[in-house]
PDB file of C-alpha atoms in Angstrom:
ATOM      1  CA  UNK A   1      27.782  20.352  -7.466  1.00 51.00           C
ATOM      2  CA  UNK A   2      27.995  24.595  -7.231  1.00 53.00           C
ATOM      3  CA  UNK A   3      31.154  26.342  -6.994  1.00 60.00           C
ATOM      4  CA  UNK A   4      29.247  28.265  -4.588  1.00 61.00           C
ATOM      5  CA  UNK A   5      27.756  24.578  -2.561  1.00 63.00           C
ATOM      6  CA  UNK A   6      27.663  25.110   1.183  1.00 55.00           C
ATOM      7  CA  UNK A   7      27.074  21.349   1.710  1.00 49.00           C
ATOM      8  CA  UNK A   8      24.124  22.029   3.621  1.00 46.00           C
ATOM      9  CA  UNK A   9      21.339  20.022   1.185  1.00 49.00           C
ATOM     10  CA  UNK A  10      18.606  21.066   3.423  1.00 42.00           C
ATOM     11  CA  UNK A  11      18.368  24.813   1.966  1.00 42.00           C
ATOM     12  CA  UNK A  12      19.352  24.143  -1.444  1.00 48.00           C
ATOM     13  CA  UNK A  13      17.074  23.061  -4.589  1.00 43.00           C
ATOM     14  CA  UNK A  14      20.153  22.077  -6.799  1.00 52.00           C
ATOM     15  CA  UNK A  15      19.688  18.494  -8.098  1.00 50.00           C
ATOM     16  CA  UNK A  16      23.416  17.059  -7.739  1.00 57.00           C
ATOM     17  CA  UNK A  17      24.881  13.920  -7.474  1.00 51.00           C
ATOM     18  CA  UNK A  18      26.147  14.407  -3.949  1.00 49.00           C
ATOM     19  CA  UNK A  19      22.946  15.705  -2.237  1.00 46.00           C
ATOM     20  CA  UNK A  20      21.602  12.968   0.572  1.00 51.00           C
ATOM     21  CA  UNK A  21      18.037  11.514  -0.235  1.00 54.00           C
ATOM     22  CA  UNK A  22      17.338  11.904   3.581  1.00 60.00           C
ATOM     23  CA  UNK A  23      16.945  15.565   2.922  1.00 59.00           C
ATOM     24  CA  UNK A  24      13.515  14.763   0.437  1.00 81.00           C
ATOM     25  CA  UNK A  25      11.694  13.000   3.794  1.00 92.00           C
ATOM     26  CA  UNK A  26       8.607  14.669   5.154  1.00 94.00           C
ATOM     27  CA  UNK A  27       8.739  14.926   8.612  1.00 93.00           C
ATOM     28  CA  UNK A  28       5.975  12.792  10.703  1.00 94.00           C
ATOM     29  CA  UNK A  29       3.284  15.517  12.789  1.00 92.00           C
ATOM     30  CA  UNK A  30       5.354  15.675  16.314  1.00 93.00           C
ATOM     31  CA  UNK A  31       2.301  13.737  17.366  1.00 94.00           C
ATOM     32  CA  UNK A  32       2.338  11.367  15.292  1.00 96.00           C
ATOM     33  CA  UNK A  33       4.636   7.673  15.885  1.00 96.00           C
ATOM     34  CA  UNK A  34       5.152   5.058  12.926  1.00 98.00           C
ATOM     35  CA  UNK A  35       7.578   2.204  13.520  1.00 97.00           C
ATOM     36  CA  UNK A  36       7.251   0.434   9.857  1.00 97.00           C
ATOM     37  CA  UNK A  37       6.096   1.356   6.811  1.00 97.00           C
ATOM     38  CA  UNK A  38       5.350  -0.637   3.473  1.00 97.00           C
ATOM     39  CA  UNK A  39       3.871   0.374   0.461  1.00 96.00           C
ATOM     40  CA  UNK A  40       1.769  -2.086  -1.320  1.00 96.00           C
ATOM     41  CA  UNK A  41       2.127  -1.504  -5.399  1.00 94.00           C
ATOM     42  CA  UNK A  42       1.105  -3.074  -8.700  1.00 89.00           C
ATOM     43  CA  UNK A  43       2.147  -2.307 -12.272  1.00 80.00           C
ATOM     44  CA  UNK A  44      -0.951  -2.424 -13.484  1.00 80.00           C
ATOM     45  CA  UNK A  45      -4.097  -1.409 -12.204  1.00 82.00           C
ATOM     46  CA  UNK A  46      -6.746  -4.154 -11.373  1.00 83.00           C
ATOM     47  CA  UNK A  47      -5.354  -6.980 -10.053  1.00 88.00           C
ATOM     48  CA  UNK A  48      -6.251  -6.168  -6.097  1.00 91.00           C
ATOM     49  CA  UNK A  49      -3.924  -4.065  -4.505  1.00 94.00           C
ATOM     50  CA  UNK A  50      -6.433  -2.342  -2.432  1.00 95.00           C
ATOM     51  CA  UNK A  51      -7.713  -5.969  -1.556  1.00 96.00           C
ATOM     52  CA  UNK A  52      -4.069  -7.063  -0.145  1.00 96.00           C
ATOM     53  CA  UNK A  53      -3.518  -3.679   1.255  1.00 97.00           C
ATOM     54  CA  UNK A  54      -6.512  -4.129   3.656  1.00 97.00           C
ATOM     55  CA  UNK A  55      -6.410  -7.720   4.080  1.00 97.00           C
ATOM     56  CA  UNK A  56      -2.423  -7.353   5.299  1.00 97.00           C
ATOM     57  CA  UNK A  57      -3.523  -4.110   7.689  1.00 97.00           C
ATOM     58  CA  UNK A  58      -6.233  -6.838   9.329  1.00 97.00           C
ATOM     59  CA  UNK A  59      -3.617  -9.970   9.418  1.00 96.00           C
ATOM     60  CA  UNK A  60      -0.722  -7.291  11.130  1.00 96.00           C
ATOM     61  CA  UNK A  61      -3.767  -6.355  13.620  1.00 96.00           C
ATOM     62  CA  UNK A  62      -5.309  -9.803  14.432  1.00 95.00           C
ATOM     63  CA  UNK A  63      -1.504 -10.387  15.905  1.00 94.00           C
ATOM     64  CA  UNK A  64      -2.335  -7.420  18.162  1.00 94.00           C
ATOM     65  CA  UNK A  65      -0.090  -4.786  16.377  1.00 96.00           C
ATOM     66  CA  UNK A  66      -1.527  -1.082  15.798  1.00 97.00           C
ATOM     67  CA  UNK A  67      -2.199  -0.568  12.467  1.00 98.00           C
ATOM     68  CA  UNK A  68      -2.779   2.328   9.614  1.00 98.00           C
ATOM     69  CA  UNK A  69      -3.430   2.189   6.132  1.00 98.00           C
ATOM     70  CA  UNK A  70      -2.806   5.915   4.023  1.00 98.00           C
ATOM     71  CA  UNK A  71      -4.862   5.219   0.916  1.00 97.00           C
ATOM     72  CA  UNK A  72      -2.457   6.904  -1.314  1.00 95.00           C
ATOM     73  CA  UNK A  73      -4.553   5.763  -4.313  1.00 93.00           C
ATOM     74  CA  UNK A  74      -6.796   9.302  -4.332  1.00 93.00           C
ATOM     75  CA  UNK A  75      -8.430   8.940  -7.595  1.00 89.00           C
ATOM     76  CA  UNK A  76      -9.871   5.625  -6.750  1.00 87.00           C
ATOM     77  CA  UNK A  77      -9.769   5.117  -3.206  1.00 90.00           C
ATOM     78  CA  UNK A  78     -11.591   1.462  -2.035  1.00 92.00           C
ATOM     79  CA  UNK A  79      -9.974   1.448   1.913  1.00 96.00           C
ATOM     80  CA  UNK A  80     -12.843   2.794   3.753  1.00 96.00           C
ATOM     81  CA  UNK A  81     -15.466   0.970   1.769  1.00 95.00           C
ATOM     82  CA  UNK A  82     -13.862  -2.635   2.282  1.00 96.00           C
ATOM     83  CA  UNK A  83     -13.769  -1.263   6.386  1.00 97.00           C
ATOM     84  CA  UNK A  84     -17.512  -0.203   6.239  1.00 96.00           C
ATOM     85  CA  UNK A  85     -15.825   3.170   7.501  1.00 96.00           C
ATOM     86  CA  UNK A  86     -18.599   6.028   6.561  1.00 91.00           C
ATOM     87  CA  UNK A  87     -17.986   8.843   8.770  1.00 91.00           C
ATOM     88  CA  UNK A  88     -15.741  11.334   8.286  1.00 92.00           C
ATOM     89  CA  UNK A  89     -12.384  12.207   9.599  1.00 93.00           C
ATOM     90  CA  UNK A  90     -11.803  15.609  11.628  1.00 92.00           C
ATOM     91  CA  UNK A  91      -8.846  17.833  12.896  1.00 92.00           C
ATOM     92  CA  UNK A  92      -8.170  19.416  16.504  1.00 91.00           C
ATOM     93  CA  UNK A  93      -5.345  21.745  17.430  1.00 91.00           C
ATOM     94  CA  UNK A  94      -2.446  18.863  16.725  1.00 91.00           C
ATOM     95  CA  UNK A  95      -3.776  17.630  13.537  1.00 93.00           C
ATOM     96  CA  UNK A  96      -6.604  15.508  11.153  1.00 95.00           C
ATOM     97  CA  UNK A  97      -7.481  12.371  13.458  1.00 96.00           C
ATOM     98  CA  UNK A  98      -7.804   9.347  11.004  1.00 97.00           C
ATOM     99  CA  UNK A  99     -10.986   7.016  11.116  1.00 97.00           C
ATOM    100  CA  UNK A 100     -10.798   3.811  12.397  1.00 96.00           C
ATOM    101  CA  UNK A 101     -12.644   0.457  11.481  1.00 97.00           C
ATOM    102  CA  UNK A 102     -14.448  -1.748  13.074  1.00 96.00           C
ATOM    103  CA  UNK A 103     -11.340  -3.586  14.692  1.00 97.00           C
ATOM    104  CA  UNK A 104      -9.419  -0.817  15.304  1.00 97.00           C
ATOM    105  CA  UNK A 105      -7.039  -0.146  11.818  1.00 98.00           C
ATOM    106  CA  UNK A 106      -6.734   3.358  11.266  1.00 98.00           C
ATOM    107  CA  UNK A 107      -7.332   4.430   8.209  1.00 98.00           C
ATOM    108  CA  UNK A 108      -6.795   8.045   5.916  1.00 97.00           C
ATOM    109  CA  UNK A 109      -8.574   8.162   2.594  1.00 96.00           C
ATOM    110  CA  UNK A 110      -9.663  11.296   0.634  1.00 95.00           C
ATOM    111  CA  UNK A 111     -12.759   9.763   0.666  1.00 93.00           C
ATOM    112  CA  UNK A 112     -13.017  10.531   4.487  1.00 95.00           C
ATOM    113  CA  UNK A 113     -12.533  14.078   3.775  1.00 92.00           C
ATOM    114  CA  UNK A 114     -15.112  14.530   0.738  1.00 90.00           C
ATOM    115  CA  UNK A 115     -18.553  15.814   0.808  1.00 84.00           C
ATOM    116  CA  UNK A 116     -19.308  12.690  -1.002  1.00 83.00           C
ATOM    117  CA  UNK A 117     -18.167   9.485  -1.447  1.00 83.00           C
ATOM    118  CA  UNK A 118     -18.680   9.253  -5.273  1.00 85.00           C
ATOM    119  CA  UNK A 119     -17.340  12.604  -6.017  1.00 86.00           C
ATOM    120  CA  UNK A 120     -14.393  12.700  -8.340  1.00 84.00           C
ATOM    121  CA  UNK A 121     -10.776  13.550  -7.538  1.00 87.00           C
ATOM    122  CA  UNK A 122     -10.319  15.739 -10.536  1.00 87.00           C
ATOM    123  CA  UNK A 123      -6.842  17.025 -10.153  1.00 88.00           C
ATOM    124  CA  UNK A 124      -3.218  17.592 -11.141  1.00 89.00           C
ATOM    125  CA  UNK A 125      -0.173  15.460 -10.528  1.00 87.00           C
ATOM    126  CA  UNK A 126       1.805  17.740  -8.147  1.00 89.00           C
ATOM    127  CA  UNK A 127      -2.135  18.057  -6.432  1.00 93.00           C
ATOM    128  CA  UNK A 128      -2.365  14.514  -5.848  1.00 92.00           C
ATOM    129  CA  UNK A 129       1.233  14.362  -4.872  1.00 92.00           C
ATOM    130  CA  UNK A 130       0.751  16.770  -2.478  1.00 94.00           C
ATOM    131  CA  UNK A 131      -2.465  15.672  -0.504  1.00 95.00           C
ATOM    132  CA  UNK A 132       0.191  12.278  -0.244  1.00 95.00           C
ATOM    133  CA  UNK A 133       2.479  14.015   1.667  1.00 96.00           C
ATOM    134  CA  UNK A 134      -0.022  16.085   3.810  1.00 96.00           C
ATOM    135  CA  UNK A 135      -1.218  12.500   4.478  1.00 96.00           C
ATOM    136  CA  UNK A 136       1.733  11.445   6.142  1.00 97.00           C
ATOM    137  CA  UNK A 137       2.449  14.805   8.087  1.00 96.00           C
ATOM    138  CA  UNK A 138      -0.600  16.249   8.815  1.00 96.00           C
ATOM    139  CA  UNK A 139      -1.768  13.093  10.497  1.00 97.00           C
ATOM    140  CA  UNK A 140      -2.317  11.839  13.809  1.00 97.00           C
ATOM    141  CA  UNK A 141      -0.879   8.713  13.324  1.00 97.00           C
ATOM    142  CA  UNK A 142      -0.499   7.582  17.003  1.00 92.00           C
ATOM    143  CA  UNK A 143       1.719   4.430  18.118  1.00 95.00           C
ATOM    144  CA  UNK A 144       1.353   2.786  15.125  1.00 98.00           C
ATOM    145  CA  UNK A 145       3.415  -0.774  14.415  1.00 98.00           C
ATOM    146  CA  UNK A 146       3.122  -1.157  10.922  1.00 98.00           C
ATOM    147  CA  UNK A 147       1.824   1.243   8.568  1.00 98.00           C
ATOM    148  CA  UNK A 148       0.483   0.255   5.205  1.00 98.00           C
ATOM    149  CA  UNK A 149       0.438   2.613   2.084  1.00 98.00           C
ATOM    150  CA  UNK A 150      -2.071   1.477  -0.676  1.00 96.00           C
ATOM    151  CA  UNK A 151      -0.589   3.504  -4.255  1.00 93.00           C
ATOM    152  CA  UNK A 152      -1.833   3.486  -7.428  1.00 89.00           C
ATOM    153  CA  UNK A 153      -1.005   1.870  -9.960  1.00 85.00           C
ATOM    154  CA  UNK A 154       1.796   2.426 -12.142  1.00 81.00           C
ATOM    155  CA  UNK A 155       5.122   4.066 -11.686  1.00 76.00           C
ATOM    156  CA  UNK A 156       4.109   7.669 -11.753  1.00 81.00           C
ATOM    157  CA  UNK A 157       4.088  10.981  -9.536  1.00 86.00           C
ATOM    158  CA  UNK A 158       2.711   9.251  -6.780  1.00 91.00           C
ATOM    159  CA  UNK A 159       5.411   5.935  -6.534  1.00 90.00           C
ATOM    160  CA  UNK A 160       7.772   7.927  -6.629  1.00 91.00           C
ATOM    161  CA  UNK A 161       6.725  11.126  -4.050  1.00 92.00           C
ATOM    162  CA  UNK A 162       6.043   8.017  -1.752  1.00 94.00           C
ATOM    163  CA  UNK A 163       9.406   6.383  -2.157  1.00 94.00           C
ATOM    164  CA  UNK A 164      11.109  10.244  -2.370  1.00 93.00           C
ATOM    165  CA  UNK A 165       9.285  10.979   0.729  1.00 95.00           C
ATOM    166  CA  UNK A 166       8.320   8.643   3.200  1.00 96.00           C
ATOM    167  CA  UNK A 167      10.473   6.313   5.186  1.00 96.00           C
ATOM    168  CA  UNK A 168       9.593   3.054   3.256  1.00 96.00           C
ATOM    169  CA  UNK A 169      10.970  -0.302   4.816  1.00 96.00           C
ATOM    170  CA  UNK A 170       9.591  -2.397   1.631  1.00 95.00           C
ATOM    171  CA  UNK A 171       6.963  -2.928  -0.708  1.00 95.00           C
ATOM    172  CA  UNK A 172       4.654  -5.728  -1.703  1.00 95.00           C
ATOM    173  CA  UNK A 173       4.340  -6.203  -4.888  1.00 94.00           C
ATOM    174  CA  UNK A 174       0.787  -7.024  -6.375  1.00 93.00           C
ATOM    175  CA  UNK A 175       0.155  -9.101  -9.395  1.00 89.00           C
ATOM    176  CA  UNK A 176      -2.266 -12.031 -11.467  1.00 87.00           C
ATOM    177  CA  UNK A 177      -1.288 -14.495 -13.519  1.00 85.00           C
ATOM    178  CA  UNK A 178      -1.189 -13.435 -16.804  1.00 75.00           C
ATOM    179  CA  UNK A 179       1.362 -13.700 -19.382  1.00 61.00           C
ATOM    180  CA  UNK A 180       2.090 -10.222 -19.339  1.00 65.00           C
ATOM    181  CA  UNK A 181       2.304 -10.013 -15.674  1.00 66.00           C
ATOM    182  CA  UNK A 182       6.148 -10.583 -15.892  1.00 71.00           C
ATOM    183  CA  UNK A 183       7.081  -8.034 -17.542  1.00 78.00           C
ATOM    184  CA  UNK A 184       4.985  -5.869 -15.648  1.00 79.00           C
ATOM    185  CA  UNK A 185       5.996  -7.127 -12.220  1.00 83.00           C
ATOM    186  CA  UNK A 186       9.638  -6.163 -13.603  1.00 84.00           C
ATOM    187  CA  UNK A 187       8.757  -2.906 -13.936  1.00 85.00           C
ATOM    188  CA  UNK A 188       7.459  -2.373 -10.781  1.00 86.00           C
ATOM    189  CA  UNK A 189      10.651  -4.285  -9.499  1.00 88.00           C
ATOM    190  CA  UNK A 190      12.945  -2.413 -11.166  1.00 89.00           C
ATOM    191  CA  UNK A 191      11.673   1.131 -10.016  1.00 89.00           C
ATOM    192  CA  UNK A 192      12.048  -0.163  -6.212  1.00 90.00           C
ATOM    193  CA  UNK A 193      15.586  -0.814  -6.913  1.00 89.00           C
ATOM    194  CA  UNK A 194      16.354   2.238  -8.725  1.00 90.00           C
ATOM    195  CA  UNK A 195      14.540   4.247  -5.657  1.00 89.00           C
ATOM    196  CA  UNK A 196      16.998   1.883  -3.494  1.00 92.00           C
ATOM    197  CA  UNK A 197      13.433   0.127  -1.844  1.00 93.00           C
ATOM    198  CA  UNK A 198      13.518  -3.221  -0.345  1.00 94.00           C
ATOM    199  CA  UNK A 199      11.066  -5.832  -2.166  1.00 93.00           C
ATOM    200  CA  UNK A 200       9.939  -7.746   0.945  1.00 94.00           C
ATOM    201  CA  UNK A 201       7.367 -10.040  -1.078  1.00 93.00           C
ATOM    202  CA  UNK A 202       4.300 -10.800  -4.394  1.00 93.00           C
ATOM    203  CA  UNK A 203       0.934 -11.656  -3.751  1.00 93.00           C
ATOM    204  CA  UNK A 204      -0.738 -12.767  -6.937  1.00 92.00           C
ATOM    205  CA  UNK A 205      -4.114 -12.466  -6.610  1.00 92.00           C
ATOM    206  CA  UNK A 206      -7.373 -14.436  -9.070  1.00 91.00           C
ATOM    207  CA  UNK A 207      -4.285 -17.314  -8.524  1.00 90.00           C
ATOM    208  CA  UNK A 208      -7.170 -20.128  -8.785  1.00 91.00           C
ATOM    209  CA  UNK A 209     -10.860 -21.259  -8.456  1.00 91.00           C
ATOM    210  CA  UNK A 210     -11.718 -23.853  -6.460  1.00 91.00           C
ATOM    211  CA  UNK A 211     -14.666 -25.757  -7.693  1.00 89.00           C
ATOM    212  CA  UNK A 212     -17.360 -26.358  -4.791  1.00 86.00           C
ATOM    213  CA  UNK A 213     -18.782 -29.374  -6.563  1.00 88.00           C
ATOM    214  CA  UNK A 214     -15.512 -31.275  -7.473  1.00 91.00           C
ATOM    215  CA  UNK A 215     -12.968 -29.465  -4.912  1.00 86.00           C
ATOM    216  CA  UNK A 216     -10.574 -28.712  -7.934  1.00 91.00           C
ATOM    217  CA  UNK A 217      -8.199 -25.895  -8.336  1.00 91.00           C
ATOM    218  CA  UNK A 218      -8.698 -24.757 -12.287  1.00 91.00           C
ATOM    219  CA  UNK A 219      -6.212 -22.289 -13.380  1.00 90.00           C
ATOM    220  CA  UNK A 220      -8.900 -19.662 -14.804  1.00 89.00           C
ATOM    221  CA  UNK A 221      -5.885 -17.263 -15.923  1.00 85.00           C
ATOM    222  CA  UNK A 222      -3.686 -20.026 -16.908  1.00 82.00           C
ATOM    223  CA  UNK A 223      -0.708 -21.673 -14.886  1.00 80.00           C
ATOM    224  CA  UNK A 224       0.333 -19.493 -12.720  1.00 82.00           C
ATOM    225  CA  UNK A 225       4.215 -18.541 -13.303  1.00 83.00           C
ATOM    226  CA  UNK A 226       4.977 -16.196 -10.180  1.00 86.00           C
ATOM    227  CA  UNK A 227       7.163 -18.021  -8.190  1.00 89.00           C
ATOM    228  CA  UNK A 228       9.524 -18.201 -11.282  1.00 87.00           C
ATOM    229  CA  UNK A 229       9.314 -14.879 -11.197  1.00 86.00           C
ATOM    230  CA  UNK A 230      10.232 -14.735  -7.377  1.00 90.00           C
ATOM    231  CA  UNK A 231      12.902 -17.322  -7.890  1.00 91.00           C
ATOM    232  CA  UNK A 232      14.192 -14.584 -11.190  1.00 89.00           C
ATOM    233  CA  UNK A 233      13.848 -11.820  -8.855  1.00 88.00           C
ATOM    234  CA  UNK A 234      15.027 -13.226  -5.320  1.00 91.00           C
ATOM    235  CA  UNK A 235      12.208 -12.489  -3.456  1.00 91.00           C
ATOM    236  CA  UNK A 236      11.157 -15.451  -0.580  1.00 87.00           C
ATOM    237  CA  UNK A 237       8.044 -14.316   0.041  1.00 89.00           C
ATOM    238  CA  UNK A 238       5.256 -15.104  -1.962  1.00 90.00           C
ATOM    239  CA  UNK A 239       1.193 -15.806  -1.318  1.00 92.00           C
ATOM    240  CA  UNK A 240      -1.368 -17.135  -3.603  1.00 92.00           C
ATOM    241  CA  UNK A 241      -5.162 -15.758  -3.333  1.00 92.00           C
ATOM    242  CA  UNK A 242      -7.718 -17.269  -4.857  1.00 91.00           C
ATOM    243  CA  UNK A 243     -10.767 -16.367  -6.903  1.00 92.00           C
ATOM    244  CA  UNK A 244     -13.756 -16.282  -4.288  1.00 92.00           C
ATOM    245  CA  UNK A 245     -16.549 -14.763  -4.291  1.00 92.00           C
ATOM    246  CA  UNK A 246     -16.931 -14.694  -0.477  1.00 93.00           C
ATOM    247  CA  UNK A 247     -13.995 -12.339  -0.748  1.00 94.00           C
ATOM    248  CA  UNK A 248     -16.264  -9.706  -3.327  1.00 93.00           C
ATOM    249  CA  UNK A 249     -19.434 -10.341  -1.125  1.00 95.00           C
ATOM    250  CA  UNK A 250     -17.312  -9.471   2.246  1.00 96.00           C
ATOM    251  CA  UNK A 251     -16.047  -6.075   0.347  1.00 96.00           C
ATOM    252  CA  UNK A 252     -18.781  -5.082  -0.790  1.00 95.00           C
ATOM    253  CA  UNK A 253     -20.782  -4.974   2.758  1.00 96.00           C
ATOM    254  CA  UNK A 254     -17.524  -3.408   4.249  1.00 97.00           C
ATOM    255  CA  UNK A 255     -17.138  -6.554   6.280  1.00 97.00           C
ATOM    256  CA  UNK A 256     -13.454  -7.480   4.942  1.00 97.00           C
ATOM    257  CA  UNK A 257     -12.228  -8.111   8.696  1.00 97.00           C
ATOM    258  CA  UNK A 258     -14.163 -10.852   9.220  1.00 96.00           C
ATOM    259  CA  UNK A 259     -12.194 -12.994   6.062  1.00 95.00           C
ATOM    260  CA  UNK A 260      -9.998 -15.304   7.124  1.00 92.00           C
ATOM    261  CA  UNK A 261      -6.679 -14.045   5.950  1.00 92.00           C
ATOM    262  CA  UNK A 262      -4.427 -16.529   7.282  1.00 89.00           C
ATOM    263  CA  UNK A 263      -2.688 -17.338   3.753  1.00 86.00           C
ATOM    264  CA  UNK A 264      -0.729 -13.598   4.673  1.00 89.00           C
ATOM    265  CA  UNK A 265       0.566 -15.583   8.412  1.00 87.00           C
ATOM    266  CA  UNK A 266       4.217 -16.091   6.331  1.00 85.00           C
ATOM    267  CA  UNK A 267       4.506 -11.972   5.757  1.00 87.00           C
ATOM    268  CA  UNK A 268       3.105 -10.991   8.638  1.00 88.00           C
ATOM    269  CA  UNK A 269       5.160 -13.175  10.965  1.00 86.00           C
ATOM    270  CA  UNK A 270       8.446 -12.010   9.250  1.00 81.00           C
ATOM    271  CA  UNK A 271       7.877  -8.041   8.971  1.00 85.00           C
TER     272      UNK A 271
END
């Protein structure tokens, strides 16, 4: 702390132990109303976070909740492809005015606001970080229940301007079931700690196959080890998805709401 602190953390840039982490929160657009918020993150990058980001937005609004995704993954946004969402978003007086799908989820992607889909996000950290956080204020993000924040991968610039500057209630934590998955599930866990985030649950996604001939799980990845890793970690909440093509064939024609999605009823009945 200065000699010369006034206590008032709200007009100083000094990085001290006593300054309140309240202070680094964007403010929400005055016309904009979120109740929850949970970001949906993955150590590594791959293993369908953009999947369970979507497919929990369409579980939370099957139950009749109003619901937003931010696709805060901006180098490789997927949100409004899985949505069939292909026009663009647009501002008025109060703000940008996010797209919706099909069933109503609301959804803000840089890919809404580029000339084309398949043009490249070619820019800097603080960039990216920034266009986050304009995200979140700069949006009309009206009455909306449970908000769902799709990052990148990793532990980087954006993690942690999310977690610095949004009003996170929890995270979901994405993984498959690899070896190496534990220690990178730790990683991710131990981050949300040290930003002081609740972990509210793991998906593990490519969990299984089920044959269609002999009705047989097989365990394509290997044995899946993730709720030892839950049990390690103390998190209750934990969903197996399983390797389907129906899923890839459903994405891919920007029909996702129509999956059933009823293996994400235990989260969605206890956020």
């Amino acid at each position: 702390m200065s000699e010369n602190c006034t206590h008032d953390c709200s007009t100083c840039s000094e990085n001290c132990s006593s300054r309140d982490p309240k202070f680094l929160l964007e403010k929400l657009n005055p016309a904009s109303s979120v109740k929850k918020v949970y970001g949906i993150v993955s150590g590594k990058g791959g293993v369908g976070k953009s999947l369970v980001t979507s497919m929990l937005a369409s579980a939370m609004n099957k139950k009749n909740n109003r619901v937003g995704i931010l696709d805060a993954d901006l180098t490789g946004p997927s949100i409004p492809k899985v949505f069939g969402i292909k026009e663009k978003v647009y501002a008025d007086e109060r703000g940008l005015i996010p797209a919706k799908s099909k069933d109503g989820v609301e959804v803000m992607s840089v890919n809404l606001i580029l000339q084309n889909e398949t043009d490249p996000v070619v820019w800097r950290g603080p960039v990216i970080a920034g266009t986050v956080k304009q995200f979140w204020t700069d949006v009309i993000w009206e009455d909306i229940d449970f908000m769902f924040i799709d990052m990148p991968p990793g532990t980087g610039d954006v993690p942690l301007t999310v977690f610095q500057s949004i009003p996170v209630d929890g995270i979901i934590i994405v993984t498959s079931p690899q070896e190496l998955v534990s220690m990178i599930v730790e990683k991710a866990v131990n981050m949300a700690r040290m930003m002081d985030i609740p972990i509210y649950g793991i998906v593990e996604n490519m969990s299984y196959f089920v044959c269609s001939d002999c009705g047989k799980k097989h365990y394509i990845y290997g044995e899946s080890h993730i709720d030892e890793i839950a049990q390690k970690f103390g998190i209750e909440n934990v969903a197996k998805l399983p390797i389907n093509p129906e899923i890839a064939k459903k994405c891919d024609a920007g029909e996702l709401e129509s999956l059933d999605v009823s293996f994400l009823d235990k989260f969605v009945e206890n956020m």
